[in-house]
mmCIF file of C-alpha atoms and ligand atoms in Angstrom:
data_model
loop_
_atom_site.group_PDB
_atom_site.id
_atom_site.type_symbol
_atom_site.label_atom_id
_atom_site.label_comp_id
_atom_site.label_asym_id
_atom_site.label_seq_id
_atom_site.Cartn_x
_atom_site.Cartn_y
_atom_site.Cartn_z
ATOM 1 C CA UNK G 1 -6.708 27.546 12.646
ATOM 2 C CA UNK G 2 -5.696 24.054 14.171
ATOM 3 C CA UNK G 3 -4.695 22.542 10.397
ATOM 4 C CA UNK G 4 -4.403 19.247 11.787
ATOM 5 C CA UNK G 5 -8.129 18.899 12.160
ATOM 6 C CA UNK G 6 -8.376 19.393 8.311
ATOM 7 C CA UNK G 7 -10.037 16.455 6.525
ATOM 8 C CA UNK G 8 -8.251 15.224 3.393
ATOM 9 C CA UNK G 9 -11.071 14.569 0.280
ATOM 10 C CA UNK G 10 -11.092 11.937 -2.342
ATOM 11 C CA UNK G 11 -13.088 11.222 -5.216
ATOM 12 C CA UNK G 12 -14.882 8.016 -3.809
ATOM 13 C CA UNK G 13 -17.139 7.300 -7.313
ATOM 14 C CA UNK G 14 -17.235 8.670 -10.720
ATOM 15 C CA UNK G 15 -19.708 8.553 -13.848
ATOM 16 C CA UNK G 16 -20.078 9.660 -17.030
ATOM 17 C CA UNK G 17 -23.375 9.917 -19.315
ATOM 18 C CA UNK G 18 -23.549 10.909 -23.593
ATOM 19 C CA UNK G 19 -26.449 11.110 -25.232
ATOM 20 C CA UNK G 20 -26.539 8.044 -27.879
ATOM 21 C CA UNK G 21 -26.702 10.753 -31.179
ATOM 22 C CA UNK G 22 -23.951 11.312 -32.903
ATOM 23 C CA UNK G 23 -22.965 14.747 -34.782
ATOM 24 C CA UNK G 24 -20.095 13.097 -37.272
ATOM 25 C CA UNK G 25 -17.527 15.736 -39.234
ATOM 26 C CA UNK G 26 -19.837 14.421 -42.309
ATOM 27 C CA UNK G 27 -23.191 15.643 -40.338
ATOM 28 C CA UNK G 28 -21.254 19.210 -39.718
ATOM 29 C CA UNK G 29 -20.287 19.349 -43.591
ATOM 30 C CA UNK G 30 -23.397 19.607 -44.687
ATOM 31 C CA UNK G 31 -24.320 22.112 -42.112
ATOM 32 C CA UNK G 32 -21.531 24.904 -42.956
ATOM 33 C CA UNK G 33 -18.684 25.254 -45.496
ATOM 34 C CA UNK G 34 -16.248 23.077 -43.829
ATOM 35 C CA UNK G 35 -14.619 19.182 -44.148
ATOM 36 C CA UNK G 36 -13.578 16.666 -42.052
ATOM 37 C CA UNK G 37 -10.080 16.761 -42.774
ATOM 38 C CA UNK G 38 -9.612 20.514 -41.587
ATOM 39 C CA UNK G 39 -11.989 20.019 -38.289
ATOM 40 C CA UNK G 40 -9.558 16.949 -37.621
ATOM 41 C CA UNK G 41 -6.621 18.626 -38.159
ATOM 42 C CA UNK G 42 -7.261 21.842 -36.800
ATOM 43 C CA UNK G 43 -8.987 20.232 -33.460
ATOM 44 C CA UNK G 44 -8.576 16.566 -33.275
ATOM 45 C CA UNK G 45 -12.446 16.045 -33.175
ATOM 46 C CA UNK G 46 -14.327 13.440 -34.938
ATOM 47 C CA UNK G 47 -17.323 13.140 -33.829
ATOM 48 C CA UNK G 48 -19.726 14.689 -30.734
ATOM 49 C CA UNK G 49 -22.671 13.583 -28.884
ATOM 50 C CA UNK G 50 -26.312 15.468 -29.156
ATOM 51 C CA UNK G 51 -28.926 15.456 -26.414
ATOM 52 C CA UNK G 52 -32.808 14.398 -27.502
ATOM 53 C CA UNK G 53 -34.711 16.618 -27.777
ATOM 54 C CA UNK G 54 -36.474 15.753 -24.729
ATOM 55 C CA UNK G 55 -33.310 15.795 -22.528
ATOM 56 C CA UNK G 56 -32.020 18.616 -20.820
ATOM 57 C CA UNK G 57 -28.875 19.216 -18.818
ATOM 58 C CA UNK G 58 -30.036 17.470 -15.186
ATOM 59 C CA UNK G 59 -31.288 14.399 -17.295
ATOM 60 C CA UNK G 60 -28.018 14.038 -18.300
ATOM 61 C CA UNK G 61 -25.951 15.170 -14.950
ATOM 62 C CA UNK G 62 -28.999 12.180 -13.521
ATOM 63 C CA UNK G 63 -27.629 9.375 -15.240
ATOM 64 C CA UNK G 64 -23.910 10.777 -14.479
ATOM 65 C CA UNK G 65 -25.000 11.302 -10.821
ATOM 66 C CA UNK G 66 -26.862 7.663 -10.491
ATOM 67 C CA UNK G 67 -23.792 6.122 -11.289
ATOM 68 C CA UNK G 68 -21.422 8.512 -9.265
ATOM 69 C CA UNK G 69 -23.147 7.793 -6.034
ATOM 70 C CA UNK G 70 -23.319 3.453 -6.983
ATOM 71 C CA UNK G 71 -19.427 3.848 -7.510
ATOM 72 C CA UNK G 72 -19.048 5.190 -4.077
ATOM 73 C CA UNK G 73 -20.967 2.405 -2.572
ATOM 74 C CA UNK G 74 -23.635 5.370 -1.892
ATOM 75 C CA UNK G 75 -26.827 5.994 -1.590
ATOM 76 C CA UNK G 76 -28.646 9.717 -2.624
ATOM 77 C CA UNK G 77 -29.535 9.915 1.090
ATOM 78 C CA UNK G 78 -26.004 9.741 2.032
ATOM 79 C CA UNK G 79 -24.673 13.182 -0.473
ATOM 80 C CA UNK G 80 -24.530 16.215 1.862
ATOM 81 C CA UNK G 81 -24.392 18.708 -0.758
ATOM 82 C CA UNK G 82 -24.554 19.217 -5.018
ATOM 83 C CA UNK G 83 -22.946 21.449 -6.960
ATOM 84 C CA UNK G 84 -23.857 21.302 -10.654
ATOM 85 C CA UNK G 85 -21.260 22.980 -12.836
ATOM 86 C CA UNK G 86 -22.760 24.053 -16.146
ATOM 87 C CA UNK G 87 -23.400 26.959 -18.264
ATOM 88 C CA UNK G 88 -26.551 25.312 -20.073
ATOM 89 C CA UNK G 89 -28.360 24.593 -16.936
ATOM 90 C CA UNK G 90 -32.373 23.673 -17.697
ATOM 91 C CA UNK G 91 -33.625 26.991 -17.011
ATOM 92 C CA UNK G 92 -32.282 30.346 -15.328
ATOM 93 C CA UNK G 93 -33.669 29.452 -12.137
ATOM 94 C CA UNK G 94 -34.487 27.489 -10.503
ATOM 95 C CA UNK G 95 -31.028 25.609 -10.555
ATOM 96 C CA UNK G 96 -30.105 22.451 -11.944
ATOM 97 C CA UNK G 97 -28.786 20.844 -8.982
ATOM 98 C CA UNK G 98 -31.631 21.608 -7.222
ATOM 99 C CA UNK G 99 -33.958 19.369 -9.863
ATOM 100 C CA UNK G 100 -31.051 17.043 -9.388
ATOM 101 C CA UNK G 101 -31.823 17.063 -5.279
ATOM 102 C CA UNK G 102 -35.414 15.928 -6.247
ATOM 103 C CA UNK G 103 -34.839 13.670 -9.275
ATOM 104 C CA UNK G 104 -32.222 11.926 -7.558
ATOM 105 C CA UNK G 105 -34.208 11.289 -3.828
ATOM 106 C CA UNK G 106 -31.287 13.107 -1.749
ATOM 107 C CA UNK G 107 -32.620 14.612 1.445
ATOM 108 C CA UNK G 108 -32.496 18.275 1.739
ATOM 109 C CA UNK G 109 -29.153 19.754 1.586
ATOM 110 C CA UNK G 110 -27.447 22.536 -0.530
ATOM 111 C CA UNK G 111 -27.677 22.383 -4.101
ATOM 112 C CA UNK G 112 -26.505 24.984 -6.338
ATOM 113 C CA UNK G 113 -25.029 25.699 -9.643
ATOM 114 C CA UNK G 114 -21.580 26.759 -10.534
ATOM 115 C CA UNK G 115 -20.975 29.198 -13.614
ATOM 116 C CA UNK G 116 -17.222 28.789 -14.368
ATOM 117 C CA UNK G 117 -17.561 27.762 -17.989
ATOM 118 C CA UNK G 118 -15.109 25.295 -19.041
ATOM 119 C CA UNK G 119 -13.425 25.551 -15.189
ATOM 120 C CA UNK G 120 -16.889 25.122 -13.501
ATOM 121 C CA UNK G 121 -15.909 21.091 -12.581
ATOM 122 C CA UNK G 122 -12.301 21.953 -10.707
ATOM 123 C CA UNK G 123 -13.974 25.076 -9.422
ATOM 124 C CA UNK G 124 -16.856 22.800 -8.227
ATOM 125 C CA UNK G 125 -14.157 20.496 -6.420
ATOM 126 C CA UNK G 126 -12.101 22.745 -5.065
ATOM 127 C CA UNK G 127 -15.314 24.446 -3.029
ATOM 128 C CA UNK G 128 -16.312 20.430 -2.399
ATOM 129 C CA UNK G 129 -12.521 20.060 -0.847
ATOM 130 C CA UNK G 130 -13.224 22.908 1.152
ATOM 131 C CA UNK G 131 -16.409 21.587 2.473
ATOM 132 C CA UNK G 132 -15.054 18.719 3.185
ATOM 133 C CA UNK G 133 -11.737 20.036 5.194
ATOM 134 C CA UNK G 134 -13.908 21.954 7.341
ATOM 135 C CA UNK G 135 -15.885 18.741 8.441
ATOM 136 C CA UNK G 136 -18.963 20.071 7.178
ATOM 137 C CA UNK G 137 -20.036 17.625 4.700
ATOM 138 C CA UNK G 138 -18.524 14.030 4.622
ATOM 139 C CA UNK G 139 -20.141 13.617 1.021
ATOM 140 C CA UNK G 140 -20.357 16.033 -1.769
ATOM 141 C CA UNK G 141 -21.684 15.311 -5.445
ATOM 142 C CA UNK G 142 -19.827 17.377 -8.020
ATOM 143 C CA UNK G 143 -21.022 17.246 -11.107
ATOM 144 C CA UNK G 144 -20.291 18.830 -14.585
ATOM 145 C CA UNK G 145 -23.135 18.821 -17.577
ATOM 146 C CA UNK G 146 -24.116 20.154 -20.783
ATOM 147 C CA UNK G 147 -26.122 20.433 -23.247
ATOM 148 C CA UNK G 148 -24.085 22.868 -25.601
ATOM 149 C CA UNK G 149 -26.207 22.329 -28.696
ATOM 150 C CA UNK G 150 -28.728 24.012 -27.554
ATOM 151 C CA UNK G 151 -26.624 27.272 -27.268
ATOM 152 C CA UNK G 152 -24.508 26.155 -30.013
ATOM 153 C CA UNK G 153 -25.313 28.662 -33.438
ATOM 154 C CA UNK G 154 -24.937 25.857 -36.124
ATOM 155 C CA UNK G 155 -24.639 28.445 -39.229
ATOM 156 C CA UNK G 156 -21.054 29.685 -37.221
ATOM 157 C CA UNK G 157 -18.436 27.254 -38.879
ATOM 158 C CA UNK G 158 -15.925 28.813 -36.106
ATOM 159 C CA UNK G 159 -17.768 27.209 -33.029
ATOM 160 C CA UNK G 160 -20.554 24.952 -34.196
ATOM 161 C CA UNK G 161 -17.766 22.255 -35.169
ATOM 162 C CA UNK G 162 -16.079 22.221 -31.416
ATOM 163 C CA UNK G 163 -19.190 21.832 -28.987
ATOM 164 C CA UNK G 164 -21.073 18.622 -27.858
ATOM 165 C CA UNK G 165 -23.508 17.527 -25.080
ATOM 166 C CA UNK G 166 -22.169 15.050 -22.362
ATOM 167 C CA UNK G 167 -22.053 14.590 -18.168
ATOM 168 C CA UNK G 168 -19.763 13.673 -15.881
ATOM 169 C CA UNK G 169 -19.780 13.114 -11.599
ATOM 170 C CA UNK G 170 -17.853 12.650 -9.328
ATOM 171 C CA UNK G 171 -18.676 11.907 -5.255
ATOM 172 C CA UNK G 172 -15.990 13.394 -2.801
ATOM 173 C CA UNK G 173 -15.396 12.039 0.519
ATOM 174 C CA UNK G 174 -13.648 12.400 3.726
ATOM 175 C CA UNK G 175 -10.095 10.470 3.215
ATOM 176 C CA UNK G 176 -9.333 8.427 5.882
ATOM 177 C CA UNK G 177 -5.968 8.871 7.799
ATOM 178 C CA UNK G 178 -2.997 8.233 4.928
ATOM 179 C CA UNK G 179 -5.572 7.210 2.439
ATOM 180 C CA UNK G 180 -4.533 9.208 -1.206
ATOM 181 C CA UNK G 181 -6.941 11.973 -2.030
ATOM 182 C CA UNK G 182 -6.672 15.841 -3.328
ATOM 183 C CA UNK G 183 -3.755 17.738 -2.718
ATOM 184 C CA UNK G 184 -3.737 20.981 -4.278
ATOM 185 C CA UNK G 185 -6.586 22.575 -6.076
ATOM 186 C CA UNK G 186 -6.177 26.216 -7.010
ATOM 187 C CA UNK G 187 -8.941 28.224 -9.341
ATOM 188 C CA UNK G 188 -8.197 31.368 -10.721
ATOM 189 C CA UNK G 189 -10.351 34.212 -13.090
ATOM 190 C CA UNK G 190 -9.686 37.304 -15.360
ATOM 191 C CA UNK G 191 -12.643 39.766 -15.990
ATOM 192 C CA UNK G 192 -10.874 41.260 -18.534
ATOM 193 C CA UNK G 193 -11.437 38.608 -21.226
ATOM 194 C CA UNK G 194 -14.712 38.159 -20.722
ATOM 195 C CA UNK G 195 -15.886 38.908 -24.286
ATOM 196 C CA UNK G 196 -13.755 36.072 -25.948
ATOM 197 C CA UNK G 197 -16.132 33.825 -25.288
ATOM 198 C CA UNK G 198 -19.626 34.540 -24.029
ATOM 199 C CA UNK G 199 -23.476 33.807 -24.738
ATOM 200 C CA UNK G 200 -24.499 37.544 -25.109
ATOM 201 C CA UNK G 201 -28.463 37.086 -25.215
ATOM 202 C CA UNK G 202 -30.685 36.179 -22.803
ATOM 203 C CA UNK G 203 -29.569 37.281 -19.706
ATOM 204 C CA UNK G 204 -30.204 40.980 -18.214
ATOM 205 C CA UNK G 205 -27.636 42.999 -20.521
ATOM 206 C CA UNK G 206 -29.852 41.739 -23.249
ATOM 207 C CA UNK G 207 -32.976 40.175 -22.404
ATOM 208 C CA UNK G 208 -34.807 37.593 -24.719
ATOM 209 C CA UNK G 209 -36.384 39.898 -27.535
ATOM 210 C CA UNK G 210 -37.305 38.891 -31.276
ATOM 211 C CA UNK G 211 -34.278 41.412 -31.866
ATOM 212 C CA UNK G 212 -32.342 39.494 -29.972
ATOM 213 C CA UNK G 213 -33.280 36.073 -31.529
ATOM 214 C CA UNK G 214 -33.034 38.363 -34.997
ATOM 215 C CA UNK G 215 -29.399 38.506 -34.341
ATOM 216 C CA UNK G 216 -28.576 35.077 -33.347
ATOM 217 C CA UNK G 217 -27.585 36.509 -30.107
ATOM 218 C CA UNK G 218 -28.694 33.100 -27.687
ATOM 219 C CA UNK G 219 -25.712 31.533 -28.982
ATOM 220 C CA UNK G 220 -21.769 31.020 -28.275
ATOM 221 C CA UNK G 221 -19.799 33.869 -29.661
ATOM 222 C CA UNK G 222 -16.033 33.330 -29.812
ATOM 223 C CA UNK G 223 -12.594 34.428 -30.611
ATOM 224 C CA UNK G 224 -11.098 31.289 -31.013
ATOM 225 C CA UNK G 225 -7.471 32.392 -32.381
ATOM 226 C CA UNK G 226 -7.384 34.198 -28.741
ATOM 227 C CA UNK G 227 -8.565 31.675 -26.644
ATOM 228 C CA UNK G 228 -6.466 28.981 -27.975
ATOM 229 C CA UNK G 229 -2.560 30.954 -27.413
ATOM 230 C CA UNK G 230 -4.213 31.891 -23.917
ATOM 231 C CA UNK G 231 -5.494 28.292 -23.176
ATOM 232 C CA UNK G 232 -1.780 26.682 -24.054
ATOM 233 C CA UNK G 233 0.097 29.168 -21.921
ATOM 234 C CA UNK G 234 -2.593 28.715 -18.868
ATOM 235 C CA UNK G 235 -2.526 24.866 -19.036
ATOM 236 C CA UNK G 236 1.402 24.952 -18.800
ATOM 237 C CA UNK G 237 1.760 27.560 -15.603
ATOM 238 C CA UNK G 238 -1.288 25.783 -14.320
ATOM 239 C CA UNK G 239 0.360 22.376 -14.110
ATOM 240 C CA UNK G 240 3.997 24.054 -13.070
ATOM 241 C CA UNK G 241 2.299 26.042 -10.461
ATOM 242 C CA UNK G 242 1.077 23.026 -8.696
ATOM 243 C CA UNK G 243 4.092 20.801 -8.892
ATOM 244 C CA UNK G 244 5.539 23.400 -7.527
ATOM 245 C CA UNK G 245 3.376 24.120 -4.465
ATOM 246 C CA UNK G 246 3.780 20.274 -3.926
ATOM 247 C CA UNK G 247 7.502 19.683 -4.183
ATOM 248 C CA UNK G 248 6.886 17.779 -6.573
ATOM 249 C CA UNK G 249 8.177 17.341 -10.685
ATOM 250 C CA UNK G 250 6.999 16.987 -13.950
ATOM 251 C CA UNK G 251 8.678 13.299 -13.819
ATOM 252 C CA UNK G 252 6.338 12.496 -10.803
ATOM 253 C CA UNK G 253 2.873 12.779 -12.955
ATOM 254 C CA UNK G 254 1.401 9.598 -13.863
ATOM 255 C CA UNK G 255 -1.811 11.313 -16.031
ATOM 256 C CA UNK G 256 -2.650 14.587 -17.168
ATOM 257 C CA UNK G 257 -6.363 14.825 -17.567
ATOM 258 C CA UNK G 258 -6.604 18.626 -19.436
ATOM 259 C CA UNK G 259 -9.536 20.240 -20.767
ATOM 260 C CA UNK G 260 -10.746 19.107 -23.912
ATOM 261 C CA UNK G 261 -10.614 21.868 -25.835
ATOM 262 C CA UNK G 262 -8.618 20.714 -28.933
ATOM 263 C CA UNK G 263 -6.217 18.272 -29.691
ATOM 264 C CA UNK G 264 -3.147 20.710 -30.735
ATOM 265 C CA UNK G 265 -3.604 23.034 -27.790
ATOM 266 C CA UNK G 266 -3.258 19.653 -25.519
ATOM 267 C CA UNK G 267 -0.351 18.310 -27.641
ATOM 268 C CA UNK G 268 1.342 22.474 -27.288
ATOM 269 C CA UNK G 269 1.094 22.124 -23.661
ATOM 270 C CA UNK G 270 2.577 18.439 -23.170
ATOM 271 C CA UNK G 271 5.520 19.721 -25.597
ATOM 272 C CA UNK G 272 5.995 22.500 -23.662
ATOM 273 C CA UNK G 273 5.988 20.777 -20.131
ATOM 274 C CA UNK G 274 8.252 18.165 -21.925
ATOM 275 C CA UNK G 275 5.853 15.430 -20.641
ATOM 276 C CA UNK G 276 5.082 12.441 -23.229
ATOM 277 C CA UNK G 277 1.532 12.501 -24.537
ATOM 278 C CA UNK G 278 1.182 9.334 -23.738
ATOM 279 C CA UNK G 279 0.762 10.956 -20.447
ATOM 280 C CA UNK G 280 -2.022 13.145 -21.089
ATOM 281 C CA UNK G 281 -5.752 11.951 -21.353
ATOM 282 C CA UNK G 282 -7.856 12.519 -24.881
ATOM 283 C CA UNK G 283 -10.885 11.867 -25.754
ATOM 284 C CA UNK G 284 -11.921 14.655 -27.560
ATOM 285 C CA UNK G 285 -12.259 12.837 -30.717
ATOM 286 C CA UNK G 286 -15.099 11.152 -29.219
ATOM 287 C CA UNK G 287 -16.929 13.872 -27.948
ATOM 288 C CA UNK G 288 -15.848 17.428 -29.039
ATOM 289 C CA UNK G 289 -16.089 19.918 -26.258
ATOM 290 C CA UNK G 290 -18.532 19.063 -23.628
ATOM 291 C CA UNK G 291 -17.352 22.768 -21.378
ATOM 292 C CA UNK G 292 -17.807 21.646 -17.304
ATOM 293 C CA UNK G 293 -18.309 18.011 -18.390
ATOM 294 C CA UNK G 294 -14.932 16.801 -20.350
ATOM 295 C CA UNK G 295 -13.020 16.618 -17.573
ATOM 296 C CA UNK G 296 -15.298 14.558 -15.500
ATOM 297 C CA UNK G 297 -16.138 12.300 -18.126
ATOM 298 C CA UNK G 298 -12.816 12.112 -18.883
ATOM 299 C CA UNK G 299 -11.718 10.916 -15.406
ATOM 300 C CA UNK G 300 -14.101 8.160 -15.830
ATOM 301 C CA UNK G 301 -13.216 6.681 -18.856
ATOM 302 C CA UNK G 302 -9.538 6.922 -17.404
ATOM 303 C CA UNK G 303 -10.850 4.849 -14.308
ATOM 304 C CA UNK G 304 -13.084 2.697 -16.084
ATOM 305 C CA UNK G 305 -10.019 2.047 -19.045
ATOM 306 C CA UNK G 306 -7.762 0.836 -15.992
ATOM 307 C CA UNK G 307 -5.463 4.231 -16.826
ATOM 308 C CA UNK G 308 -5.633 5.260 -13.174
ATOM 309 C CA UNK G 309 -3.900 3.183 -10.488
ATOM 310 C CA UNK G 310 -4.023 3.757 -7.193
ATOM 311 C CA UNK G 311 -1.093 5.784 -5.761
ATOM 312 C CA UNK G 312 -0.650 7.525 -9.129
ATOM 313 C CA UNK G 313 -0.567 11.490 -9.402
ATOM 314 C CA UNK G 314 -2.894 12.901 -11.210
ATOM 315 C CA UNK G 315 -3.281 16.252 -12.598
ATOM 316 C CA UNK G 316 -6.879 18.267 -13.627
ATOM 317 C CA UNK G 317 -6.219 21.427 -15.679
ATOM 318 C CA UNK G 318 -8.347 23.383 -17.479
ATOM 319 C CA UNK G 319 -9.105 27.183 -19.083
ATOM 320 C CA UNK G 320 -12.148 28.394 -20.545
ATOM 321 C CA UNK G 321 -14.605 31.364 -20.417
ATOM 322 C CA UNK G 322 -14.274 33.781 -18.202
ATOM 323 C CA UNK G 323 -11.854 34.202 -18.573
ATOM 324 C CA UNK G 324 -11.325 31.180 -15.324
ATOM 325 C CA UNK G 325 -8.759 28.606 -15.276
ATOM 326 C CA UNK G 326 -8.054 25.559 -12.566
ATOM 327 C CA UNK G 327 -6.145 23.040 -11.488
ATOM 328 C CA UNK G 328 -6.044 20.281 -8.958
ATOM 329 C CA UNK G 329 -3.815 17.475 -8.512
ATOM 330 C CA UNK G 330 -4.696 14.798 -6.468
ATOM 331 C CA UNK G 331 -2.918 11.124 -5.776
ATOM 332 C CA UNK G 332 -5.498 8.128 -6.638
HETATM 333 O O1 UT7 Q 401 -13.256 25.580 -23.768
HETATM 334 C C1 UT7 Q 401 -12.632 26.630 -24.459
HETATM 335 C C2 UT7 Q 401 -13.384 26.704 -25.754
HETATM 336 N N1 UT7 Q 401 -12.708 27.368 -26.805
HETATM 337 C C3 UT7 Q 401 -11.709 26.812 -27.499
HETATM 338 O O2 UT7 Q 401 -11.214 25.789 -27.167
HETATM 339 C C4 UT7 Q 401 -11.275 27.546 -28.695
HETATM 340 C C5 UT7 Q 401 -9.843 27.432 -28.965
HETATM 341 N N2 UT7 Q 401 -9.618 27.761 -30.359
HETATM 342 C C6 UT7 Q 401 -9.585 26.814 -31.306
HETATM 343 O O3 UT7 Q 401 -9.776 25.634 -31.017
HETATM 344 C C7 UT7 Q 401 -9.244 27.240 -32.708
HETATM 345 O O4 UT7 Q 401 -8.939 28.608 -32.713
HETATM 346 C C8 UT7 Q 401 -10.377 26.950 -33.741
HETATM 347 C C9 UT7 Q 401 -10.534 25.460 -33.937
HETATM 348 C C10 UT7 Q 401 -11.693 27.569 -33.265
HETATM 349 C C11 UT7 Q 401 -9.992 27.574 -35.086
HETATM 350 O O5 UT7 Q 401 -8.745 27.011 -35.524
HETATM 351 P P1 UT7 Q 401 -7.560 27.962 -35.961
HETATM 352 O O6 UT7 Q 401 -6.438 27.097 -36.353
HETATM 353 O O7 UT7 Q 401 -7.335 28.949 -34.844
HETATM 354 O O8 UT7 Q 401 -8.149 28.673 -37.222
HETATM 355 P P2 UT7 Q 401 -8.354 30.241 -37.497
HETATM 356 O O9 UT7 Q 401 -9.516 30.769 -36.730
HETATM 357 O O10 UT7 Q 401 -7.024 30.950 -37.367
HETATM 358 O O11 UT7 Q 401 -8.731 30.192 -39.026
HETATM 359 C C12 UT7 Q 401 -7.819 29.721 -40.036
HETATM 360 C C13 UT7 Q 401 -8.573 29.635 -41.346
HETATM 361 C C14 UT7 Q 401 -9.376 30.876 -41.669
HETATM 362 O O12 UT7 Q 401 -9.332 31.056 -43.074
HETATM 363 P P3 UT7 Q 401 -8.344 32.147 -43.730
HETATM 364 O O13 UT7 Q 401 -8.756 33.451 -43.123
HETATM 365 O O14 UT7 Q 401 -6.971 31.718 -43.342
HETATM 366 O O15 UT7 Q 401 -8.645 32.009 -45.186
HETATM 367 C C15 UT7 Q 401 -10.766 30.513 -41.255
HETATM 368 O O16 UT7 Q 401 -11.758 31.230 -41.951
HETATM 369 O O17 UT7 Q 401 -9.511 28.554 -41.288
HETATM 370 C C16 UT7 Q 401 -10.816 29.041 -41.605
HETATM 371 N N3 UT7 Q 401 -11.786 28.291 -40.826
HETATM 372 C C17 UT7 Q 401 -12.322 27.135 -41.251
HETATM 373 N N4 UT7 Q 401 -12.150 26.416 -42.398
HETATM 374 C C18 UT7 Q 401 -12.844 25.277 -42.509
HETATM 375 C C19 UT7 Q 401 -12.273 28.561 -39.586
HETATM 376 N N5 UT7 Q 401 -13.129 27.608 -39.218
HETATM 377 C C20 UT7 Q 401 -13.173 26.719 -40.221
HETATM 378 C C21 UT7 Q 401 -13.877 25.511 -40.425
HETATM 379 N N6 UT7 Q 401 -13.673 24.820 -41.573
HETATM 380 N N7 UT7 Q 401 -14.722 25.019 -39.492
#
């Protein structure tokens, strides 16, 4: 292959939508035998945002999208292709991107959901990078979205206290000749964890039944102690990995934008990597867990809170169900 005919990408517009509700550590007390102080010790969260009831996951990747595409100094006739990341899309088929083609006026292109959990938005941009290199779209709308407390069991004090609803989007586009963009993307799953973290009703293992429903099976199940000594080892050999591949060092990051998963396993990794925390992105006191969404709402809020200068490296890094992990490090 003639490399040199490769198109760079870059993230051209970005935008973020939460619902307006708020689900406080004072709501969640007086939901299950908990308190504030141990959900904001244990996980850093305060406070997470919850969908109307009238809103489902591509009303919320919409608003993200609308303001994605304005960023870019798009149109929705000018995106080539839509890839929804999610794992709470509005119904098993057909996909939410696809209501997102049509609610949003694009023409018709491809538009398809990505299930890669809490990786599903790198995932989604290191296929859009792809895309893109091959000179077969110039614009591609990545999105990730969620509506998590709808899948959410709020009688499980173990999960119900992590998850919230939130979208974030991002438009990728064709760098121009030594203009910054993605470098390095690289996406990654293991089979073998699978259970750790999983919606076990409702799809065809175990179809939607009053048994089911009996045994609270339509929502998260998790083994959090497991997930979260997986998660900090991940992020670190994630983020070495592509330094690595780069030539590049842990001095040369400007902003870590991780995963939101909880506070301490973000503040493990940055003492690990010996990298300041005033170097990583958090907002997860904010918002909880949004899955696909955190990081993309996160890159916003970095952008939009002047955190993200051009020329600076940044690095995307995430782990979730799956078990899938990502990274992608791209100059701004
Ligand atoms: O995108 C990936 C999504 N998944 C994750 O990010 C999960 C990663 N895991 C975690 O964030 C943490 O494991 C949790 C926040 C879920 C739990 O924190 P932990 O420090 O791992 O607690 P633990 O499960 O080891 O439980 C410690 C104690 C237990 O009591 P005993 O057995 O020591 O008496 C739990 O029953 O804390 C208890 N506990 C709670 N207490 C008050 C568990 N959940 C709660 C709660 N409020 N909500």
């Amino acid at each position: 292959m003639d490399l040199d005919s490769l198109r760079s990408a870059r993230i051209a517009g970005t935008g973020r939508y939460l619902p307006e509700k708020r689900l406080t550590n004072q709501d969640v007390e007086k939901m299950v035998d908990t308190n504030d102080e141990w959900i904001r010790q244990r996980t850093g969260i305060m406070e997470r945002r919850i969908a109307a009831p009238e809103q489902a996951t591509s009303d919320l990747a919409h608003e993200a999208a609308r303001i994605a595409i304005a960023d870019a100094g798009l149109e929705p006739k000018d995106i080539d292709q839509i890839i929804v990341a999610t794992v709470t899309a509005d119904t098993v088929f057909p996909s939410t991107a696809c209501r997102l083609q049509f609610s949003l006026g694009c023409r018709e292109i491809p538009a398809f959901d990505l299930g890669a959990a809490c990786s599903g938005f790198i995932y989604a941009l290191a296929i859009a990078r792809t895309g893109i290199a091959a000179g077969s779209f110039d614009n591609v709308l990545v999105i990730g979205a969620e509506t998590l407390s709808r899948i959410v069991d709020y009688e499980d004090r173990g999960t119900c206290i992590l998850f919230g609803d939130g979208a974030g989007a991002a438009v990728l586009s064709v760098a121009g000749d030594g203009e910054p963009g993605i470098i390095d993307t690289h996406f990654a799953a293991d089979g073998s964890g699978a259970d750790l973290m999983i919606l076990p009703g409702g799809g065809s293992r175990i179809p939607a039944s009053h048994e089911m429903v009996n045994q609270r099976l339509q929502y998260i199940r998790m083994e959090g102690r497991s997930v979260y000594r997986q998660a900090i080892s991940k992020i670190v050999m994630l983020v070495e990995e592509s330094l690595k591949r780069c030539h590049l060092t842990r001095d040369d990051i400007d902003l870590i934008i991780p995963h939101q998963m909880n506070a301490r396993i973000i503040q493990s990794a940055a003492d690990r990597l010996n990298i300041p925390m005033e170097k990583l992105f958090v907002n997860i006191d904010r918002y909880g867990n949004t899955s696909a969404a955190t990081i993309p709402i996160a890159i916003d809020e970095a952008k939009r809170e002047g955190r993200l200068k051009k020329g600076d490296l940044v690095c995307l890094v995430t782990f979730g169900g799956g078990m899938t992990w990502a990274s992608a490090l791209l100059r701004w």
